[in-house]
Structures are given as C-alpha cells and as structure tokens.
Tab-separated table of C-alpha atoms and ligand atoms in Angstrom:
chain	number	residue	atom	x	y	z
A	4	MET	CA	183.176	86.202	-117.426
A	5	GLY	CA	182.136	84.842	-114.024
A	6	ARG	CA	179.786	81.851	-113.534
A	7	LYS	CA	176.488	82.822	-111.954
A	8	PHE	CA	175.994	80.968	-108.568
A	9	PHE	CA	173.248	78.266	-108.731
A	10	VAL	CA	171.397	76.881	-105.933
A	11	GLY	CA	168.862	73.883	-106.694
A	12	GLY	CA	166.498	72.692	-103.938
A	13	ASN	CA	165.510	69.049	-104.749
A	14	TRP	CA	162.329	68.535	-102.615
A	15	LYS	CA	162.278	64.928	-103.895
A	16	CYS	CA	159.384	62.814	-102.784
A	17	ASN	CA	158.314	64.892	-99.838
A	18	GLY	CA	155.402	67.187	-98.792
A	19	THR	CA	151.598	68.014	-98.701
A	20	THR	CA	149.863	70.984	-100.147
A	21	GLU	CA	150.366	72.429	-96.757
A	22	ASP	CA	153.947	71.717	-96.280
A	23	VAL	CA	154.666	73.000	-99.882
A	24	LYS	CA	152.893	76.489	-98.936
A	25	LYS	CA	154.983	76.907	-95.799
A	26	ILE	CA	158.366	76.219	-97.941
A	27	VAL	CA	157.249	78.575	-100.708
A	28	ASN	CA	156.313	81.242	-97.945
A	29	THR	CA	159.744	80.916	-96.452
A	30	LEU	CA	161.546	81.528	-99.600
A	31	ASN	CA	159.129	84.508	-100.751
A	32	GLU	CA	159.897	86.224	-97.381
A	33	GLY	CA	163.628	85.256	-97.243
A	34	GLN	CA	166.342	88.139	-97.579
A	35	VAL	CA	168.214	86.552	-100.437
A	36	PRO	CA	170.720	87.896	-102.999
A	37	SER	CA	169.012	89.062	-106.276
A	38	PRO	CA	168.603	86.846	-109.228
A	39	ASP	CA	171.539	88.887	-111.013
A	40	VAL	CA	173.933	87.122	-108.209
A	41	VAL	CA	172.283	83.868	-108.012
A	42	ASP	CA	169.786	81.282	-109.739
A	43	VAL	CA	167.560	79.721	-107.275
A	44	VAL	CA	165.699	76.769	-108.520
A	45	VAL	CA	163.263	74.635	-106.589
A	46	SER	CA	162.304	71.285	-107.796
A	47	PRO	CA	159.021	70.160	-106.120
A	48	PRO	CA	157.416	66.671	-106.912
A	49	PHE	CA	155.209	66.909	-110.340
A	50	VAL	CA	152.037	67.292	-108.636
A	51	PHE	CA	152.919	70.565	-106.955
A	52	LEU	CA	154.744	72.184	-109.973
A	53	THR	CA	151.581	74.356	-110.801
A	54	LEU	CA	150.879	75.253	-107.217
A	55	VAL	CA	154.560	76.423	-106.781
A	56	LYS	CA	154.858	78.205	-109.935
A	57	SER	CA	151.550	80.180	-109.077
A	58	LEU	CA	152.790	81.152	-105.363
A	59	LEU	CA	156.420	81.576	-105.811
A	60	LYS	CA	158.151	85.108	-106.427
A	61	SER	CA	159.483	85.496	-109.776
A	62	ASP	CA	163.006	85.603	-108.380
A	63	PHE	CA	162.832	82.156	-108.105
A	64	GLN	CA	162.617	79.422	-110.835
A	65	ILE	CA	161.254	75.846	-110.744
A	66	ALA	CA	162.438	72.299	-112.207
A	67	ALA	CA	160.872	69.126	-112.362
A	68	GLN	CA	162.569	66.118	-110.867
A	69	ASN	CA	162.761	63.895	-113.910
A	70	CYS	CA	161.095	63.767	-117.571
A	71	TRP	CA	160.553	61.131	-120.116
A	72	VAL	CA	163.282	60.638	-122.774
A	73	LYS	CA	161.029	60.943	-125.857
A	74	LYS	CA	158.144	62.785	-126.987
A	75	GLY	CA	154.618	62.086	-125.595
A	76	GLY	CA	152.644	59.219	-126.412
A	77	ALA	CA	151.603	55.785	-124.751
A	78	PHE	CA	153.903	55.977	-121.920
A	79	THR	CA	151.886	55.409	-118.873
A	80	GLY	CA	153.094	57.485	-115.743
A	81	GLU	CA	155.504	59.528	-117.779
A	82	VAL	CA	155.925	63.247	-118.397
A	83	SER	CA	157.475	64.753	-121.396
A	84	ALA	CA	159.874	67.636	-121.749
A	85	GLU	CA	157.218	69.304	-124.053
A	86	MET	CA	154.691	69.172	-121.173
A	87	LEU	CA	157.200	70.918	-118.850
A	88	VAL	CA	157.862	73.674	-121.337
A	89	ASN	CA	154.091	73.914	-121.967
A	90	LEU	CA	153.656	74.359	-118.099
A	91	GLY	CA	156.605	77.024	-117.982
A	92	VAL	CA	158.994	74.836	-116.118
A	93	PRO	CA	162.361	75.601	-117.693
A	94	TRP	CA	164.624	73.108	-115.882
A	95	VAL	CA	164.785	69.559	-115.265
A	96	ILE	CA	166.928	67.092	-112.994
A	97	LEU	CA	168.096	64.300	-114.917
A	98	GLY	CA	169.987	61.367	-114.030
A	99	HIS	CA	169.834	61.612	-110.265
A	100	SER	CA	171.523	58.783	-108.429
A	101	GLU	CA	168.317	57.923	-106.634
A	102	ARG	CA	166.766	57.127	-109.865
A	103	ARG	CA	169.689	55.248	-111.087
A	104	ALA	CA	169.695	53.054	-107.862
A	105	LEU	CA	166.011	52.660	-107.292
A	106	LEU	CA	164.580	52.689	-110.565
A	107	LYS	CA	167.543	51.318	-112.663
A	108	GLU	CA	167.782	54.206	-114.820
A	109	SER	CA	170.866	53.802	-116.946
A	110	ASN	CA	173.565	56.187	-118.252
A	111	GLU	CA	172.038	55.433	-121.650
A	112	VAL	CA	168.489	56.721	-120.446
A	113	SER	CA	170.009	59.941	-118.615
A	114	SER	CA	172.446	60.886	-121.472
A	115	TYR	CA	169.845	60.201	-124.135
A	116	SER	CA	167.517	62.873	-122.461
A	117	VAL	CA	170.650	65.388	-122.431
A	118	THR	CA	171.778	64.748	-126.026
A	119	ASP	CA	168.262	64.603	-127.364
A	120	ARG	CA	166.927	67.670	-125.899
A	121	VAL	CA	169.800	70.048	-125.327
A	122	SER	CA	171.721	71.712	-127.933
A	123	ASN	CA	173.143	74.719	-126.071
A	124	TRP	CA	175.587	74.159	-123.365
A	125	ALA	CA	174.405	77.324	-121.629
A	126	ASP	CA	171.429	75.621	-120.790
A	127	VAL	CA	173.235	72.820	-118.731
A	128	VAL	CA	174.210	72.793	-115.179
A	129	ILE	CA	176.221	69.713	-113.941
A	130	ALA	CA	175.730	68.425	-110.355
A	131	TYR	CA	178.491	66.242	-108.762
A	132	GLU	CA	176.809	64.194	-105.935
A	133	PRO	CA	178.972	61.627	-104.056
A	134	VAL	CA	176.421	58.851	-103.457
A	135	TRP	CA	177.946	58.389	-99.965
A	136	ALA	CA	177.059	61.936	-99.156
A	137	ILE	CA	173.574	62.044	-100.283
A	138	GLY	CA	170.995	62.171	-97.339
A	139	THR	CA	173.779	60.757	-94.976
A	140	GLY	CA	174.649	63.946	-93.196
A	141	LYS	CA	178.276	63.217	-94.442
A	142	VAL	CA	179.366	66.096	-96.618
A	143	ALA	CA	182.465	66.040	-98.870
A	144	SER	CA	185.350	68.203	-97.458
A	145	PRO	CA	185.741	71.517	-99.665
A	146	ALA	CA	189.096	70.272	-101.052
A	147	GLN	CA	187.275	66.894	-102.086
A	148	ALA	CA	184.713	68.900	-103.976
A	149	GLN	CA	187.109	71.158	-105.431
A	150	GLU	CA	189.439	68.331	-106.714
A	151	VAL	CA	186.281	66.544	-108.689
A	152	HIS	CA	184.807	69.740	-109.942
A	153	ALA	CA	188.320	70.936	-111.340
A	154	GLU	CA	188.519	67.310	-112.977
A	155	LEU	CA	185.033	67.577	-114.369
A	156	ARG	CA	186.030	71.115	-115.739
A	157	LYS	CA	188.942	69.588	-117.275
A	158	TRP	CA	186.893	66.757	-118.819
A	159	LEU	CA	184.553	69.380	-120.339
A	160	GLU	CA	187.784	71.284	-121.843
A	161	THR	CA	189.054	67.895	-123.408
A	162	ASN	CA	185.807	66.680	-124.626
A	163	VAL	CA	183.825	69.575	-125.478
A	164	SER	CA	185.607	73.120	-125.684
A	165	ALA	CA	187.472	75.519	-123.524
A	166	GLU	CA	184.666	77.987	-123.722
A	167	VAL	CA	182.078	75.171	-122.218
A	168	ALA	CA	184.613	74.333	-119.694
A	169	ALA	CA	184.945	77.911	-118.623
A	170	THR	CA	181.245	78.855	-118.393
A	171	THR	CA	179.370	75.858	-117.492
A	172	ARG	CA	178.285	75.837	-113.885
A	173	ILE	CA	179.283	72.607	-111.753
A	174	ILE	CA	177.398	72.432	-108.654
A	175	TYR	CA	178.001	70.180	-105.469
A	176	GLY	CA	175.345	68.192	-103.848
A	177	GLY	CA	175.275	65.906	-100.787
A	178	SER	CA	174.301	66.795	-97.303
A	179	VAL	CA	174.792	70.481	-97.886
A	180	THR	CA	173.721	72.539	-94.858
A	181	GLY	CA	173.805	76.112	-93.712
A	182	ALA	CA	176.905	75.245	-91.705
A	183	SER	CA	178.864	73.631	-94.746
A	184	CYS	CA	177.809	75.791	-97.578
A	185	ASN	CA	180.198	78.941	-97.451
A	186	GLU	CA	183.377	77.074	-97.333
A	187	LEU	CA	182.240	74.738	-100.006
A	188	GLY	CA	180.877	77.700	-102.176
A	189	SER	CA	184.114	79.420	-102.028
A	190	GLN	CA	185.985	76.699	-103.928
A	191	THR	CA	187.264	77.751	-107.134
A	192	ASP	CA	185.397	75.472	-109.254
A	193	VAL	CA	182.226	75.024	-107.104
A	194	ASP	CA	179.512	77.102	-108.591
A	195	GLY	CA	176.641	76.323	-106.394
A	196	PHE	CA	174.695	73.252	-104.767
A	197	LEU	CA	171.925	70.754	-105.224
A	198	VAL	CA	170.262	70.670	-102.084
A	199	GLY	CA	168.063	67.921	-100.691
A	200	GLY	CA	166.834	67.556	-97.161
A	201	ALA	CA	167.983	71.215	-96.491
A	202	SER	CA	166.009	72.736	-99.023
A	203	LEU	CA	162.882	71.927	-97.004
A	204	LYS	CA	164.026	73.955	-94.106
A	205	PRO	CA	164.423	77.704	-93.472
A	206	GLU	CA	168.243	76.987	-93.766
A	207	PHE	CA	167.805	76.900	-97.481
A	208	ILE	CA	167.853	80.741	-97.115
A	209	ASP	CA	171.430	80.609	-95.697
A	210	ILE	CA	172.579	78.211	-98.371
A	211	ILE	CA	171.354	80.674	-100.937
A	212	LYS	CA	173.163	83.494	-99.266
A	213	ALA	CA	176.414	81.625	-99.912
A	214	ALA	CA	176.293	83.182	-103.318
A	215	GLU	CA	177.008	86.564	-101.435
A	216	VAL	CA	180.042	85.073	-99.631
A	217	LYS	CA	181.354	83.540	-102.935
A	218	LYS	CA	180.917	86.978	-104.737
A	219	SER	CA	182.844	88.913	-102.083
A	220	ALA	CA	185.600	86.199	-102.009
B	326	LIG	P1	170.889	65.894	-99.553
B	326	LIG	O1	170.434	65.461	-101.277
B	326	LIG	O2	171.183	67.294	-99.482
B	326	LIG	O3	169.779	65.536	-98.767
B	326	LIG	O4	172.053	64.854	-99.226
B	326	LIG	C1	171.091	66.001	-102.133
B	326	LIG	C2	170.529	65.319	-103.509
B	326	LIG	O5	170.154	64.236	-103.588
B	326	LIG	O6	170.193	66.047	-104.461
C-alpha cells in the first residue's frame, strides 16, 4: 500500500488578517492534485485558525502549531487538544525544534503529548527537520534526507512494528522550495514535506505538486 504524500505548511508566527486571506486565496485558486493524491495541511497561528478554517476549501486541512500536554484547566496561555478537536482542527505540530530551542520544550513534554493523546499510528506523521536547514536556505541533499528517513523507518520497524514502519509517513522539513521539492520528494522514504518560509508564498503550490511527480515516478 502506498503512503499518501503529505505537505504541511507551517506558517509559524507570521501574518496579519490580510496576509492570511491572501495566502488562503492563493491556495483556493491553485491547481493542485486532489486530496486522494496528497494531504495538504496548513498550520496558521492559533488566532487565525477559525478564520482559515472558514475560508479554506475543504480539499485542504488545518493544523495547530502546538497544544497543551494535558486536559484544560488553570494553565494560562495554553490551548488543549480537546479545544482543537472542538474547533474542528484535526492536526497539531508537536515538538518543533523552535519550541525546543526557544521555549525549552523537552523531549519529555513532546513525547508526553504524543503518547498521551495518540493511540493510532495512522494518525501520526513524522517530520525530520535538520536544525541547520530550518529557515537557513540550506536544504539537505536528497541523499542525506533519504538516508535519515530510511533510518527512521528502520527504527519504527524495530521499535514499533513492520506494518507501522511501512505505512507511517515521514516528511522532510528545512528550507524546502519549489526548486528542491521534486528531487527530495522522489526519494523512496520521503513522503512529503513540512514547509516553513515557502508555505507563505505562491511557490507552496509547486511544492504541493511534487506529489504528482512522486506518483508518476
Ligand atoms: P523552513 O521551516 O521551511 O522555513 O526552513 C521549516 C520548519 O521549520 O517547519
């Protein structure tokens, strides 16, 4: 069974209401492969989730950029997974290296969120993002990405199961652009991308189209 291509757009802490409307417009009008071929999941800042959900075509999905590790309660400034579900937000990015480096989020906090909330591996997408490639314009070579993705898949096989290893999507992130996406995406164990800077630009459409290149390879 083939793994469906997955393209995430991590908008990080960017944008105004007007910017968000423009990005959504570009997506809605873009000629992209159907949801049968690619999962496209954009991740706006919390404050824009409802707006984006209301404007975005149903071909696309949305993700939050983080969530609280426990149920709701007296945790000022946090947003719980239940709130995201309640809002109709099916995905969340957990353990991004910017949160680890800038907010001192630990492995324990990130993995607690996963093990506590997720009981089904089919709901999990793993992103490999070399820190030196994030936001630097330095993208991993296709061979480097393939090598690490293959190792991650092997880890899944050893530590979880052969089935989970074969079916879990492992996506690459770090300075992915329209120019680098096709070759990266064609690697056997690269199942898509987590895109930061370029997800705010029209070239995000080209990156989504890498799913077609992969399919026809
Ligand atoms: P970048 O960010 O594409 O701007 O390097 C990727 C990410 O941090 O998810």
